[in-house]
Structure formats: structure tokens, C-alpha cells
Amino acid sequence: MTIDLVIRQTLQIALVVGAAPLLAGWIRQCRAWLANRVGAGLLQPYRELFKLLRKEPVVACGASWVFIATPYIAFATMAVAGAIVPMMTSRLPLAGAADVVALAGLFALARIFAALAAMDLGTPFGSMGARRTMLVGFLAEPALLMVLFTPALISGSTSLAIIVRQLARHGFILYPSMAFAAAAFVMVALAENARLPVDNPETHLELTMIHEALNLEYSGPHLALIEWAAAMKLFVYIGIGVALFLPWGIAQGRGLATLPVACALFAMKLAVGGAGLALIETLLAKLRLFRVPEFLGIAFLLAVLGLLVRYLVGH
Amino acid sequence: MHTPIGLPWELLLSAVVLWSVVALASLLIPHVPRMAPAIFPLGALGALLTAGAGVLALRGPPISTVSPLGLPGLPFHGRLDALSGLFLLLFGVTACAISLDLAGYRAREHYPVASRIGLQYHILLASLALVFVAADAYSFLIAWEVMALSSYFLVVTDHHTPVVRSAGFLYLLIAHVGALAILAAFAILAAHAPAGAPLALTFSALRATDPDPAVAGLVFILALIGFGAKAGLVPLHVWLPEAHPVAPSPISALLSSVLLKVGIYGLLRVAFTLLPAPAPWWGLITLAAGLGTALSGALLSAVQSDMKRLLAYSSIENIGLIVAGIGLALLFSAYGLKAFAALSLIAALYHCLNHAFFKGLLFLGTGSVLHATGERNLGRLGGLIHRMPQTAFLMLIGTLAIAGVPPLNGFVSEWLTLQAFLKATALPRPYLAMGIPLGAALTALVAGLAGYVIVKFYGIVFLGRPREAKLAQAVESGPFERAGLGLLAALCVVTGLWPAGVIALIRPAAQALTGGEAPVTAGDHGARIAVAHAGYAPPLLWLALGIIALVGVLVLRLRSSGPARRAPPWNCGHPVAGARLQDTAEGFGQPIRHIFAPFLDIKCRRPGLDDPEPRYEAAVNDRFWEGLYRPLARGFEAVFAGARVLRPRRIAISLLYVLAMLVALLALTP
Amino acid sequence: MTHPTRIIDLLAALFLLVAFAMLSQRRLANLITLYAWQGTVLALSIAILAYETGNTHLYASAILNGLLKILAIPALLRRLARRLDVQWDRESLVQIPTVMLIGLGLVIFAFNAALPIAGLAHTVNHETVGIALASVLLSLLMMILRTAALSQVIGFLALENSLIFAATSVTGGMPMVIEFGVALDVIVGVFILGVFFFHIREQFDSLDLDRIEGRED
């Protein structure tokens, strides 16, 4: 392992951890603009995190170690997931440690811990949130895998680095199958990140919340870690989307010279992705909880259609 | 023993002898209570010997032997090859942990019960070891029947309860239907031996018979039914959720971890080593049966509220995934894609090992909970993580393993299975190449459901607040029990963190069966496995996760001194009332009932508006009872009611029937 | 592989997507919009095919299809829906996810059935025969599963779209005369059906098929 690789990996982790709140701020700002509001500015999430981190840690009575460990596990899982996805460069030492399936597994690990922590106190809202999270999770997982299968079949491997290399090598080509996969991926990403129309990140409405019900009992630094992890998850998801569907411009070479350009390109893609997400969230209304399986079912169907179309037309 | 038969055989035979001696010695427990503490640890020693034999067999060439025992002209044949070795290893280490647990379990049983369990348990272990090494149909079936009977007696340990007796009867009944199917499979195969040869009963002679495709197909179907009944394949699974919960928990662990795998072993033995090259439809049927079983098991386990029934249905689900892997392997074999067949088989066998470890762990843990609380109903448990912290920690490892998340072992086999499914596009038939990747989606759905189920299980049993006052008296399980749990948890972690090593163990078995070299490579000194350049390196992931979490802890802890301040839960401002307000198992399963309502048979009772004592009840029944078994039973009853008219009134006429039958059979014999 | 072919493949995929969307749609107004989108995809793909093959009569066909299916028929259908006051379809006969799974099965079947046909054809976009065939089957499925008469008519029109799509993908378009004839038939058909609907409703007070079928006389 050369020093070059270590620098890349460290840079990547620093980027994911450091820039994730910025992306969250950008999305909020876009939503504010779309709703004709001024918005709180791009840096608002940092201020919130900083404020939470400074507070005294308070833990509910009767909480076990599962409850206390979960914020750290969530944070670490998302940071590791961010370390694996090729964002600026496909040459990452950790990229060989996990492919897309393992990435989905890492998300599942975080989800299971979040659900267990929510059940730890035995509050009704907590277990309701746990149940709903697991519901969305087990429905989203097959859809996500089907989405990932199409690029995996095109490139012959489930490794994200190889997918990026294969797709980027052929130049700009329209893959009809990838269009389907992209549509399905957006739907899955919305559901997995607790965004509209599956969950509303802005409210704590008792009877409809999913993600917020999970971290009701957290406060101070623990809450900061969880919120940070959620921002990183969204960041990583958009990163996966970029790697799969817009891989052009991700640096392939060995040197560090190409990184600044790749970084700027990636920032642009992220900005576009975030704005798109804000647009979707502005246009859609929240679905009833029991329409969510239908929503994810359609995502699954789209992904499968992509797979079939790929088989039919050969690309 | 006048000739050396090789170290693995010596280890195995000494284990069998040891178990037989221990079984007999158990009979004396009521009379000599002093020897009671030694019984089960000795059993564990035998299990370790067996595991050693398994490892040696996996690494060395196959060794055959002919024992002096048996019928005249038909001695018992034995053969230790890679497949036997793998299953012996699985059986040995799991049985070792279960014996340790039983050593603790025995301490709280009356001596007569302990004596009976000791006898039957060690007979079962000995017969299991013999099933895995039997190399002729005759000794195989004898060992098989001994295994079925001794496990039946273990299931009905608590035979004073009618529920237990009826569950045991069902177990015995389906075991025998299965045994008949296996017998028929062997008999048909033997009947197609080349003319002039002596009766083909050894496996090598059966392999030499070259049945035409139709006969081979028939034998395969019979084997699938027979071994599927043992493994719990839908629709022959109905005994499993009845029998596993009523048996003592260590026995449930053995049933689930090892006895189900005997069915898998038998299926592999017949399909891959006794029959000629498979036809594509064998693979398709097996794949469909496996996926159907997995989905039914997952759905039904999601709606259970008895913790052992929940685990029993979850076993059905896991068996389904294993059988689906075997189906994929058969399909690849049928089209000559040997390397991919080996890959699928490695995935299936890896999952066999995983399931043995984590399901054994979970069942043993349930036993500890049951012992500490006397309660099996999820709705009356809760908060045990505070009362039994070590058990709860070990069970969390099992929970994460069965949920199939990295970096534990359940994920490795899921990963391998999905990689195998991705290879299905290499199949030369468009239908298959298009349709089979959908199986991967079903696998993912089942894995997701498994996560849902196990979060429900762990969250309701160990987390939250105790739902009953008596749970406050629960105490941590004893050292032997924790040793058993710890062994299995350690195995879950090791097989999760070091997949390259486990695959190196399994590879000879998969290669022997399929004749192909699986395209799984190991890299980074065994830390990483890769299929088609897509790698998975759990130690690296573990390391990265650990470092980042540690940095987080250090950063946050540096600023605050001492533990965090405690405060009452917030709960959206509502005061947190009684523990009964927590989510129940029924409540947690409600979304599943709602989404999959068309697939489930739900009996729901909702309270009316003016109900003085409003109660909500929902029960989910297995559809196969109403859909298949009850009509079948009614059909049988009708047939036998009709046959009653033939019943003779005089004994002479009965004898006449016998005579007529005898004459007819003699006339038919060529 | 040239860019126009890839674009046609993409459009074919979108065509299939719209067919699925129609299958899952509950609201009549959305159904009509989807029909217009299907027409757009169809017209675009014919136009690109015309560009690729240099066949001028395909341009005419594209314009004809576009005018008819993006503008005329959707407008007619909207007017009809408004005047008949049927904005909503009742829930389809089978649950939507189940419908989707059936549809998926049909697509797999159609793709397999089309493989030999696609092998015979020599047009640039012969791979899309499977998609066209699948769309035909999906439109039929939609007609079977809908209870409102107007949705069935839309299913019928989608069927016709799929057939045109199939024709262009196998043979590079039908002769001009036939195209004009079909277009005329379709538009006359929609008019006549509109008139019929008014009469049916006067007689039965409903446009739900199960009610209409329930009448004995």
C-alpha cells in the first residue's frame, strides 16, 4: 500500500464526514427556495451539530448499552460506507473490502442497531419507529439489489470500483436498462433515507414519523452523531447514484493530480442531485404508510424491467 | 481391528463407542448420582473427536472401510469423504456446544429425566455420526431409523402434556413417510442395476447403476420428498414448528442445527453422488421448492408470538435458502457449468454451517431465557438485557448473524448466494437466464424479512421493560450454559471474519460433488474473498468500523467526565406508563400481516364498540394445514371408512385374504 | 452500435414503462396523460427511425401519429371524461402489486417469444419486437382488469399503439395507405364509442362493466 492510496482514502473519509452536513444544508436551502422562503443558509446543519455536540450527554433511565452504543455504530457504519464508494477516484484501498452487496449489508447493520436502540427503552413510539423502519428496510432491500444487478451484469462484477471503470471507459452511452435502474434507485434512495414521499424529514408528527421516531430519546452529542450519520447516509446514497449512473469524470489514474478536477465535478454532480431531491420532495406529498409497500414494489418492478430490457436489447 | 483404518476413522469410531458407553452409563444416574456431572462433558469430548475426524476427512483422500458387523453377506460399509467430513465437522462442533449446555441443563432436572435424556441423546449422537459415514443403503437406513426414533423420544421428553405427545406423533409420522420415500428411492435405484450383478446396496454399486432419465428423475423426486421431509421443506414442514418448541431447548438446538442438515446431506448424497448427471428440471424444482420454503418460513416466523415457534419457522426459512442454493447448483450442473455449480454449492454448504451455529446459539439462548423466566410467550418477556447481560450479549451476536449483516457469518453465505444467482445469466436458456435472477430478489426479500423477525425477537425478549413482575427475579444462566453459548457465538464470529478459511474447508466437498473449481479466490492473506473481482474483506471492514467508532467515543468522552446523566424517557411528552403499553409480538408483526394478508390465513377478532372488556386477538395459522393436510386426512378417513365393508366377520375369511395376497404376490414374481 | 439505435432502444424501454404505468394507474385523468406520453414516445421513435433509414414516408407517419395521439385523441378523451363525469376508476379487479407481478410474467414470456422473431427481422431496431409484444400483452391485461368502460377504451388504444410500434420495429413501418386507414379507423372509433357511452349511460345509469353485465335483458 503506497502513501498515495492512504492519502486518497483519508481524503475520501474526510470528504464524506465533513461535507455531508453541507449537502443536507444545500437540500434544505433548495427546498426553501422552491417554497419561496429565504432559508437558513448552507451552514445551518453545522451550527445545529455543533450546538448538540456541546450539550451535556443525557441518557434515559433504563437504557442499556445497546442504546448508548448505537450512535457510534451508526456513525462508524456510514463513514465506512462512505469510504468504499468511489466518489472522486475509483482507486481506494477500502473499495476492495466490500462490494455493493456488502454496502447494502452495512446499511442493514446500521438499520438493525437503530431499530434495536429504539426498542431499548420500551416506549410505544420507539417500537413503532423500529417496526416501520424494518418494514421499509426489508421492502427496499430486494429493490436495491435488483437495481444494483443491472450495472453488475453490464460490468460483470458487483464491485463498485469495477462498475465505475467499466461504465466510464465506454464513454457516454445511453443504456435503456440503466434508465430503469436509475428511476428505481431514486425511489429506493428516497425510502431508505426517510425522505418524502415515504417519510417527512421536517416533522415529528407522532403518527406518521418513521426515522424521527427512532431517535426520539436521543439528545446532545448522541443525537448529533445520529443526525450526522443520517446526513452521511444521504451523501453516500447520492454518491452511489453518481457512481452507477454518472461515472464520467471519476479519476481512474494513479496520480493525485487528477483529484481536484474530479472533486469539482463530483461537487457539481452532488449539487445537481441534491437540487433534484429537493424538487422531488417539493412536488410530492407523503404517502400513507401502507402505500409504501406499493411504492417500493414499483421500484422493484422498474429494476426488474431494467434487467429484462438489458437481456433483450443486449445493453 | 487388525488392519489400520486411518486416523479419522479411529477418531470417529472412538467417539461412537464413547457415546454408546455414556448412553448406557446414563441409565445408572438415578442409582449413582455422583457420576451425573461427567455424563454430558464426556459427550462433548466425543463431539470434539467427531469434529476432528471431520477436519481430517476434509483434508485427506476418501477412506472406505467394511465393518465386520452386519447381515451375512451384507456387512456395513463406511466411507469418509469430503462431504461426510464437512457434515461431521458441523455436527461435531455444534454437538459439543449443545453437550456443554446440557451439562448445565442437567443440573436442574430430576435424575430420572436426566438419565433418559442422557441415554437418548447419546444414542442420537452416535446414530447421527453413522448416518454421515454410512456407505450402503442398508446401514444408512438403519442409522437413519435409530436417529428418527431416538430424536422422537427426546422430543417427547415432557410426555405428560398432550400437546407434546401429539407433536411427537406428527414428527414420527412425517419422519416415517420420509423414510419410506428414501427406501423407495434406494430400492428403485437398486432394481436398475445391470443384469447379473449381485443386489446393489452399497453406494458405489448404486452409483454404477445407470438408470435411464425417467427412472433417475423418479429417484430424485423420491429423495427430494424423503430428505425434504427431514429437512422441513414446504409442504412437509408442518411437524417442525410443532416438534421444535415442545422439545427441551438444547434438544431443539440439536434438531434445528444438525437434524435438519441430515436431510440436506442425504439430498446432496443422492443427487450428486448416486445419480447420473442431473436434468435441468431437477434444479428448477429444487430451486422453486427452496425459494417457496424460504418465503413461507420467513412470513410465518414474522407473525409468531411464541419464541421457539418463531425460531422453528425461521429454521424452515434457512433450510429453504440452503435448498435453493442446491437447486441452483443442480441447474448449473445440468448445463455443464461446473464451476458455477461449485460456487452455488459452496454458498449452500456455508449457509448450512452458519445456520447450525447461529440457530444453535439462539435455541440454547431461548433455553436459558425459558429457564430463567419460565416463559415462552414473547408477550410476557422483556428487558432481560438488564437481568442476563452476558446471555443477552451472546444472543445479540446470534441475532446479527441470522439477520445476515456484515461482518458476521450470515452475510457471507448470503453474499455467496447472490453472487451465484448473478451467474445465472450464463445459462443457455433465455427463460432461465431471465427468470432466475428474480430468485436473487426473493432471497434478498427473505433476508430482509429475517432481519425484521429477529429484531422483533431480540427487541421484545431482551430490550424494553419487563412486561411481567416475575421477570425481575430472572438470573443469569449458569457457566456451562454460557460456555455453550459462547462457543457457538465465537464460531459465528470466526466464520464471519475469516470466510477464506471456511471456504478452503468447504471447497473439497463442493469440488467432489460437482467436479468443478469454484471461482472464489482468497486474497490479502486470507482476509478477503472475491468472486469476479468483487471482494469482501470482513476483517478490514471490522477494523475500519472499530477505528472510526473508537475515535468517536474518544472525542466525545474527552469532554465529559463520568457517565452520562440519566433522565426519564421523553416519549413525545407523554408520561411513560405501564410496561404493558409496549409493543407486543402481535403488534410488531402487524405490518407483515397487513401486507401479506393474501398469503396468510389470519383469524382476527376485533373488539366491538360497546365491548365491556375489549380485546384484540389475531392468530395466524399455517395455510398448509387447512389447504393440504386436513383434506388429506379427511380423504384417508373416507377411504378407510369405505374399506370397512371389506372387513370380514369371520377369522377364516381374514386368513383367506392373507392366502390370496400371498398367492397373488408369488404369481407376480418373475 | 450507433446513437440513433440506442435512442430507439431507450424509447422502446420508455414505451414499456408507460405501458406498466398505465397498468398501475388508478385515476382516469392520469391514464389519459399517460396515453399521450405513449403517443409521444411512439412518434419520436418513428421519427428517429425515419432519420436513421432515410425513409421519408416514416416522417409522415411520425407526424400523423403525433398529431393524433398526442393532441387529438387525448383531448377527445378528456372531453369525454369530463362530460361523462368519470374522473376516477374504481379499484382494479386485482391488487396492484399482483397485477404488476402478472405483468412481469407476461413481459418475460413476451421477450422469450419474440427472440426468434427478432432474429428474422432485419430492421435497425429489431430487438425491440419483444418490447412491442410485451406492450400488446400488457394492454390486453389492462383491458381485462379494468371495470370502467372508458379505461377499457384507453386500453384498446394502447393496444393499437403497441401494434404500430411492433410493425415499425419488424418491418420499418407499414405502407402509407394502411397507416392512414388505421388512423382514420381509430379516430372514428373513438367518436363512435363516445356517442355510445352517452347512450349506455342513459340506459344503465353507469359505465361500470360489472353493472352493465349484470343486466339480464
Coordinates of N, CA, C and O in Angstrom, one line a residue, chain B residues 404-523:
Chain B
G404 N -28.1 -11.6 8.8 CA -27.3 -11.5 7.6 C -26.7 -10.2 7.4 O -26.7 -9.6 6.3
V405 N -26.1 -9.6 8.4 CA -25.4 -8.3 8.2 C -23.9 -8.5 8.4 O -23.5 -9.3 9.2
P406 N -23.1 -7.8 7.7 CA -21.6 -7.9 7.9 C -21.3 -7.3 9.3 O -22.1 -6.4 9.7
P407 N -20.3 -7.7 9.9 CA -19.3 -8.7 9.5 C -19.4 -10.0 10.1 O -18.5 -10.7 10.3
L408 N -20.7 -10.5 10.3 CA -20.9 -11.8 10.9 C -21.1 -12.8 9.8 O -21.2 -12.5 8.6
N409 N -21.3 -14.1 10.2 CA -21.3 -15.2 9.2 C -22.5 -15.3 8.3 O -22.4 -15.7 7.1
G410 N -23.7 -14.9 8.8 CA -24.9 -15.0 7.9 C -24.7 -14.2 6.6 O -25.2 -14.6 5.6
F411 N -24.0 -13.1 6.7 CA -23.8 -12.3 5.5 C -23.0 -13.0 4.4 O -23.2 -12.9 3.2
V412 N -22.0 -13.7 4.9 CA -21.1 -14.4 3.9 C -21.8 -15.3 3.0 O -21.7 -15.2 1.8
S413 N -22.7 -16.1 3.6 CA -23.4 -17.1 2.7 C -24.4 -16.4 1.9 O -24.6 -16.7 0.7
E414 N -25.0 -15.3 2.4 CA -26.0 -14.5 1.6 C -25.2 -13.9 0.4 O -25.7 -13.9 -0.7
W415 N -24.0 -13.4 0.7 CA -23.2 -12.8 -0.4 C -22.9 -13.8 -1.5 O -23.1 -13.6 -2.7
L416 N -22.5 -15.0 -1.0 CA -22.1 -16.0 -2.0 C -23.3 -16.5 -2.8 O -23.2 -16.7 -4.0
T417 N -24.5 -16.6 -2.1 CA -25.7 -17.0 -2.8 C -26.0 -16.0 -3.9 O -26.4 -16.3 -5.0
L418 N -25.9 -14.7 -3.5 CA -26.3 -13.7 -4.5 C -25.3 -13.7 -5.7 O -25.7 -13.5 -6.9
Q419 N -24.0 -13.9 -5.4 CA -23.1 -14.0 -6.5 C -23.4 -15.2 -7.4 O -23.3 -15.1 -8.6
A420 N -23.8 -16.3 -6.8 CA -24.2 -17.4 -7.6 C -25.4 -17.1 -8.5 O -25.5 -17.5 -9.6
F421 N -26.4 -16.4 -7.9 CA -27.6 -16.1 -8.7 C -27.2 -15.2 -9.9 O -27.8 -15.3 -10.9
L422 N -26.2 -14.3 -9.6 CA -25.8 -13.4 -10.7 C -25.2 -14.2 -11.9 O -25.3 -13.7 -13.0
K423 N -24.7 -15.4 -11.6 CA -24.1 -16.2 -12.7 C -25.1 -16.9 -13.5 O -24.8 -17.5 -14.5
A424 N -26.4 -16.8 -13.1 CA -27.5 -17.5 -13.8 C -27.6 -17.0 -15.2 O -28.2 -17.6 -16.1
T425 N -27.1 -15.7 -15.5 CA -27.3 -15.2 -16.9 C -26.4 -16.0 -17.8 O -26.5 -15.9 -19.0
A426 N -25.5 -16.9 -17.3 CA -24.7 -17.7 -18.2 C -25.5 -18.9 -18.7 O -25.0 -19.6 -19.6
L427 N -26.7 -19.2 -18.1 CA -27.4 -20.3 -18.5 C -27.9 -20.2 -20.0 O -28.3 -19.1 -20.4
P428 N -27.8 -21.3 -20.8 CA -28.1 -21.1 -22.2 C -29.6 -21.0 -22.6 O -29.9 -20.8 -23.7
R429 N -30.5 -21.1 -21.6 CA -31.9 -20.9 -22.0 C -32.4 -19.5 -21.6 O -32.2 -19.2 -20.4
P430 N -32.9 -18.8 -22.5 CA -33.4 -17.4 -22.2 C -34.3 -17.3 -21.0 O -34.2 -16.5 -20.1
Y431 N -35.3 -18.3 -20.9 CA -36.2 -18.3 -19.8 C -35.5 -18.3 -18.5 O -35.8 -17.5 -17.6
L432 N -34.5 -19.2 -18.4 CA -33.8 -19.4 -17.1 C -33.0 -18.1 -16.9 O -32.9 -17.6 -15.8
A433 N -32.3 -17.7 -17.9 CA -31.3 -16.6 -17.7 C -32.1 -15.3 -17.3 O -31.6 -14.5 -16.6
M434 N -33.4 -15.2 -17.8 CA -34.2 -14.0 -17.4 C -34.8 -14.2 -16.1 O -34.9 -13.3 -15.3
G435 N -35.3 -15.4 -15.8 CA -36.2 -15.6 -14.6 C -35.4 -15.8 -13.4 O -35.8 -15.4 -12.3
I436 N -34.2 -16.5 -13.5 CA -33.6 -16.9 -12.2 C -33.0 -15.7 -11.4 O -33.0 -15.8 -10.2
P437 N -32.5 -14.7 -12.1 CA -32.1 -13.5 -11.2 C -33.2 -13.0 -10.3 O -32.9 -12.4 -9.3
L438 N -34.4 -13.2 -10.7 CA -35.5 -12.8 -9.8 C -35.4 -13.6 -8.5 O -35.9 -13.1 -7.5
G439 N -34.9 -14.8 -8.6 CA -34.7 -15.6 -7.3 C -33.8 -14.8 -6.4 O -34.0 -14.9 -5.1
A440 N -32.9 -14.1 -6.9 CA -32.0 -13.3 -6.0 C -32.8 -12.3 -5.3 O -32.6 -12.0 -4.1
A441 N -33.8 -11.7 -6.0 CA -34.6 -10.7 -5.3 C -35.4 -11.4 -4.2 O -35.6 -10.8 -3.1
L442 N -35.9 -12.6 -4.4 CA -36.6 -13.3 -3.4 C -35.7 -13.6 -2.2 O -36.1 -13.5 -1.1
T443 N -34.5 -14.0 -2.5 CA -33.5 -14.2 -1.5 C -33.3 -13.0 -0.6 O -33.3 -13.0 0.6
A444 N -33.2 -11.8 -1.3 CA -33.0 -10.6 -0.6 C -34.2 -10.3 0.2 O -34.1 -9.8 1.4
L445 N -35.4 -10.5 -0.3 CA -36.6 -10.2 0.5 C -36.6 -11.1 1.7 O -37.0 -10.6 2.8
V446 N -36.3 -12.4 1.5 CA -36.3 -13.3 2.7 C -35.2 -12.8 3.7 O -35.5 -12.8 4.9
A447 N -34.1 -12.4 3.2 CA -33.1 -11.9 4.2 C -33.6 -10.7 4.9 O -33.4 -10.6 6.1
G448 N -34.2 -9.8 4.2 CA -34.8 -8.6 4.9 C -35.8 -9.0 5.9 O -35.8 -8.5 7.0
L449 N -36.7 -9.9 5.5 CA -37.7 -10.4 6.5 C -37.1 -11.0 7.7 O -37.5 -10.9 8.8
A450 N -36.0 -11.8 7.4 CA -35.3 -12.4 8.6 C -34.8 -11.4 9.5 O -34.9 -11.5 10.8
G451 N -34.3 -10.2 9.0 CA -33.9 -9.2 9.9 C -35.0 -8.6 10.7 O -34.9 -8.4 11.9
Y452 N -36.2 -8.5 10.0 CA -37.4 -8.0 10.7 C -37.7 -8.9 11.8 O -38.0 -8.5 13.0
V453 N -37.7 -10.2 11.5 CA -38.2 -11.2 12.5 C -37.2 -11.1 13.7 O -37.7 -11.2 14.9
I454 N -35.9 -11.0 13.5 CA -35.0 -11.2 14.6 C -34.9 -9.9 15.4 O -34.7 -10.0 16.6
V455 N -35.2 -8.8 14.8 CA -35.3 -7.6 15.6 C -36.5 -7.7 16.5 O -36.4 -7.3 17.7
K456 N -37.6 -8.2 16.0 CA -38.7 -8.4 16.8 C -38.4 -9.4 18.0 O -38.7 -9.0 19.1
F457 N -37.7 -10.4 17.7 CA -37.4 -11.4 18.7 C -36.5 -10.8 19.8 O -36.8 -10.8 20.9
Y458 N -35.4 -10.2 19.3 CA -34.4 -9.7 20.3 C -35.0 -8.5 21.0 O -34.9 -8.4 22.2
G459 N -35.6 -7.6 20.3 CA -36.1 -6.4 20.9 C -37.2 -6.7 21.9 O -37.2 -6.1 23.0
I460 N -38.0 -7.7 21.7 CA -39.1 -8.0 22.6 C -38.6 -8.8 23.8 O -39.0 -8.6 25.0
V461 N -37.7 -9.7 23.6 CA -37.2 -10.6 24.7 C -36.2 -9.8 25.6 O -36.4 -9.8 26.8
F462 N -35.3 -9.2 25.0 CA -34.2 -8.6 25.8 C -34.2 -7.1 26.0 O -33.7 -6.7 27.0
L463 N -34.9 -6.4 25.1 CA -34.9 -5.0 25.3 C -36.2 -4.5 25.9 O -37.1 -5.3 26.2
G464 N -36.4 -3.2 26.0 CA -37.6 -2.7 26.6 C -37.6 -2.9 28.1 O -36.6 -3.1 28.7
R465 N -38.9 -2.9 28.6 CA -39.0 -3.1 30.1 C -39.7 -4.4 30.3 O -40.5 -4.9 29.4
P466 N -39.5 -5.0 31.4 CA -40.1 -6.3 31.7 C -41.6 -6.2 31.7 O -42.2 -5.3 32.3
R467 N -42.3 -7.1 30.9 CA -43.7 -7.0 30.8 C -44.4 -7.7 32.0 O -45.6 -7.5 32.2
E468 N -43.7 -8.5 32.8 CA -44.3 -9.2 33.9 C -43.5 -8.9 35.1 O -42.2 -8.8 35.0
A469 N -44.1 -8.9 36.3 CA -43.4 -8.6 37.5 C -42.4 -9.7 37.8 O -41.3 -9.4 38.3
K470 N -42.7 -10.9 37.5 CA -41.8 -12.0 37.9 C -40.5 -12.0 37.2 O -39.5 -12.6 37.6
L471 N -40.4 -11.2 36.0 CA -39.1 -11.2 35.3 C -38.0 -10.6 36.1 O -36.9 -10.8 35.8
A472 N -38.4 -9.8 37.1 CA -37.4 -9.2 38.0 C -36.6 -10.2 38.7 O -35.5 -9.9 39.1
Q473 N -37.1 -11.4 38.8 CA -36.4 -12.5 39.5 C -35.4 -13.3 38.6 O -34.7 -14.2 39.1
A474 N -35.5 -13.0 37.3 CA -34.7 -13.7 36.4 C -33.2 -13.6 36.7 O -32.7 -12.5 37.1
V475 N -32.4 -14.7 36.6 CA -31.0 -14.6 36.9 C -30.2 -15.1 35.7 O -30.7 -15.8 34.8
E476 N -29.0 -14.7 35.6 CA -28.1 -15.1 34.5 C -27.9 -16.6 34.5 O -28.0 -17.3 35.6
S477 N -27.8 -17.1 33.3 CA -27.6 -18.6 33.2 C -26.3 -19.1 33.7 O -25.4 -18.3 33.9
G478 N -26.2 -20.4 33.9 CA -25.0 -20.9 34.6 C -23.8 -20.9 33.7 O -23.9 -20.6 32.5
P479 N -22.6 -21.3 34.3 CA -21.4 -21.2 33.5 C -21.3 -22.2 32.3 O -20.8 -21.8 31.2
F480 N -21.9 -23.4 32.5 CA -21.9 -24.4 31.4 C -22.7 -23.9 30.2 O -22.3 -23.9 29.1
E481 N -23.9 -23.3 30.6 CA -24.7 -22.8 29.5 C -24.1 -21.7 28.8 O -24.1 -21.6 27.5
R482 N -23.4 -20.8 29.5 CA -22.8 -19.7 28.9 C -21.6 -20.1 28.0 O -21.3 -19.6 27.0
A483 N -20.9 -21.2 28.5 CA -19.8 -21.8 27.7 C -20.4 -22.3 26.4 O -19.8 -22.0 25.3
G484 N -21.5 -23.0 26.4 CA -22.1 -23.5 25.1 C -22.4 -22.3 24.2 O -22.1 -22.3 23.0
L485 N -23.1 -21.3 24.8 CA -23.5 -20.1 24.0 C -22.2 -19.4 23.5 O -22.2 -19.0 22.3
G486 N -21.2 -19.3 24.3 CA -20.0 -18.6 23.9 C -19.3 -19.3 22.8 O -18.8 -18.7 21.9
L487 N -19.3 -20.7 22.9 CA -18.6 -21.4 21.8 C -19.3 -21.2 20.4 O -18.6 -20.9 19.4
L488 N -20.6 -21.2 20.5 CA -21.3 -21.0 19.2 C -21.2 -19.6 18.7 O -21.0 -19.3 17.5
A489 N -21.2 -18.6 19.7 CA -21.1 -17.2 19.3 C -19.7 -17.0 18.7 O -19.5 -16.3 17.7
A490 N -18.7 -17.6 19.3 CA -17.3 -17.5 18.8 C -17.3 -18.1 17.3 O -16.6 -17.5 16.5
L491 N -17.9 -19.2 17.1 CA -17.9 -19.8 15.8 C -18.6 -18.9 14.8 O -18.1 -18.7 13.7
C492 N -19.7 -18.2 15.2 CA -20.4 -17.2 14.3 C -19.4 -16.1 13.9 O -19.3 -15.7 12.8
V493 N -18.6 -15.7 14.9 CA -17.7 -14.6 14.6 C -16.6 -15.0 13.7 O -16.2 -14.4 12.7
V494 N -16.0 -16.2 14.1 CA -14.9 -16.7 13.3 C -15.3 -17.0 11.8 O -14.6 -16.5 10.9
T495 N -16.4 -17.7 11.6 CA -16.8 -18.0 10.3 C -17.2 -16.7 9.5 O -17.3 -16.6 8.3
G496 N -17.6 -15.6 10.3 CA -17.9 -14.4 9.7 C -16.7 -13.6 9.3 O -16.6 -13.0 8.2
L497 N -15.6 -13.7 10.1 CA -14.5 -12.8 9.9 C -13.4 -13.5 9.0 O -12.6 -12.8 8.4
W498 N -13.5 -14.8 8.9 CA -12.5 -15.5 8.1 C -13.1 -16.4 7.1 O -12.9 -17.6 7.1
P499 N -13.8 -15.8 6.1 CA -14.5 -16.6 5.1 C -13.6 -17.4 4.3 O -13.9 -18.6 3.9
A500 N -12.4 -16.9 4.0 CA -11.4 -17.6 3.1 C -11.1 -19.0 3.7 O -11.1 -20.0 3.0
G501 N -10.9 -19.0 5.0 CA -10.6 -20.3 5.7 C -11.7 -21.3 5.6 O -11.5 -22.5 5.3
V502 N -12.9 -20.8 5.9 CA -14.1 -21.7 5.8 C -14.3 -22.2 4.4 O -14.6 -23.4 4.2
I503 N -14.1 -21.3 3.4 CA -14.3 -21.8 2.1 C -13.2 -22.8 1.7 O -13.5 -23.8 1.0
A504 N -12.0 -22.6 2.2 CA -11.0 -23.6 1.9 C -11.4 -24.9 2.5 O -11.1 -26.0 1.9
L505 N -12.1 -24.9 3.6 CA -12.6 -26.2 4.2 C -13.7 -26.8 3.3 O -13.7 -28.0 3.1
I506 N -14.6 -25.9 2.9 CA -15.8 -26.5 2.1 C -15.4 -26.9 0.7 O -16.0 -27.8 0.1
R507 N -14.4 -26.2 0.2 CA -14.1 -26.4 -1.3 C -14.0 -27.8 -1.7 O -14.5 -28.2 -2.7
P508 N -13.2 -28.7 -0.9 CA -13.1 -30.0 -1.4 C -14.4 -30.7 -1.5 O -14.6 -31.5 -2.5
A509 N -15.3 -30.5 -0.6 CA -16.6 -31.1 -0.7 C -17.4 -30.7 -1.9 O -17.9 -31.5 -2.7
A510 N -17.4 -29.4 -2.2 CA -18.1 -28.9 -3.4 C -17.5 -29.4 -4.6 O -18.1 -29.7 -5.6
Q511 N -16.1 -29.5 -4.6 CA -15.4 -29.9 -5.8 C -15.7 -31.4 -6.1 O -15.9 -31.8 -7.2
A512 N -15.7 -32.2 -5.0 CA -16.0 -33.6 -5.2 C -17.4 -33.8 -5.7 O -17.6 -34.8 -6.5
L513 N -18.4 -33.0 -5.3 CA -19.7 -33.2 -5.8 C -19.9 -32.8 -7.2 O -20.6 -33.4 -8.0
T514 N -19.4 -31.6 -7.5 CA -19.7 -31.0 -8.8 C -18.6 -31.2 -9.9 O -18.9 -31.1 -11.1
G515 N -17.4 -31.5 -9.4 CA -16.3 -31.7 -10.4 C -15.8 -30.4 -10.9 O -15.1 -30.4 -11.9
G516 N -16.2 -29.3 -10.3 CA -15.7 -28.0 -10.8 C -15.0 -27.2 -9.7 O -15.1 -27.5 -8.5
E517 N -14.2 -26.3 -10.2 CA -13.4 -25.4 -9.2 C -14.2 -24.1 -9.1 O -14.3 -23.4 -10.1
A518 N -14.7 -23.8 -7.9 CA -15.5 -22.6 -7.8 C -14.6 -21.4 -8.0 O -13.5 -21.3 -7.5
P519 N -15.2 -20.4 -8.7 CA -14.4 -19.2 -8.9 C -14.4 -18.2 -7.8 O -14.7 -17.0 -7.9
V520 N -14.0 -18.7 -6.6 CA -13.9 -17.9 -5.4 C -12.4 -17.8 -5.1 O -11.8 -18.8 -4.9
T521 N -11.9 -16.6 -5.1 CA -10.4 -16.5 -4.8 C -10.2 -15.9 -3.4 O -11.1 -15.1 -2.9
A522 N -9.1 -16.2 -2.8 CA -8.8 -15.6 -1.5 C -7.6 -14.7 -1.7 O -6.8 -15.0 -2.5
G523 N -7.7 -13.6 -1.0 CA -6.6 -12.6 -1.1 C -6.2 -12.0 0.2 O -6.9 -12.3 1.2

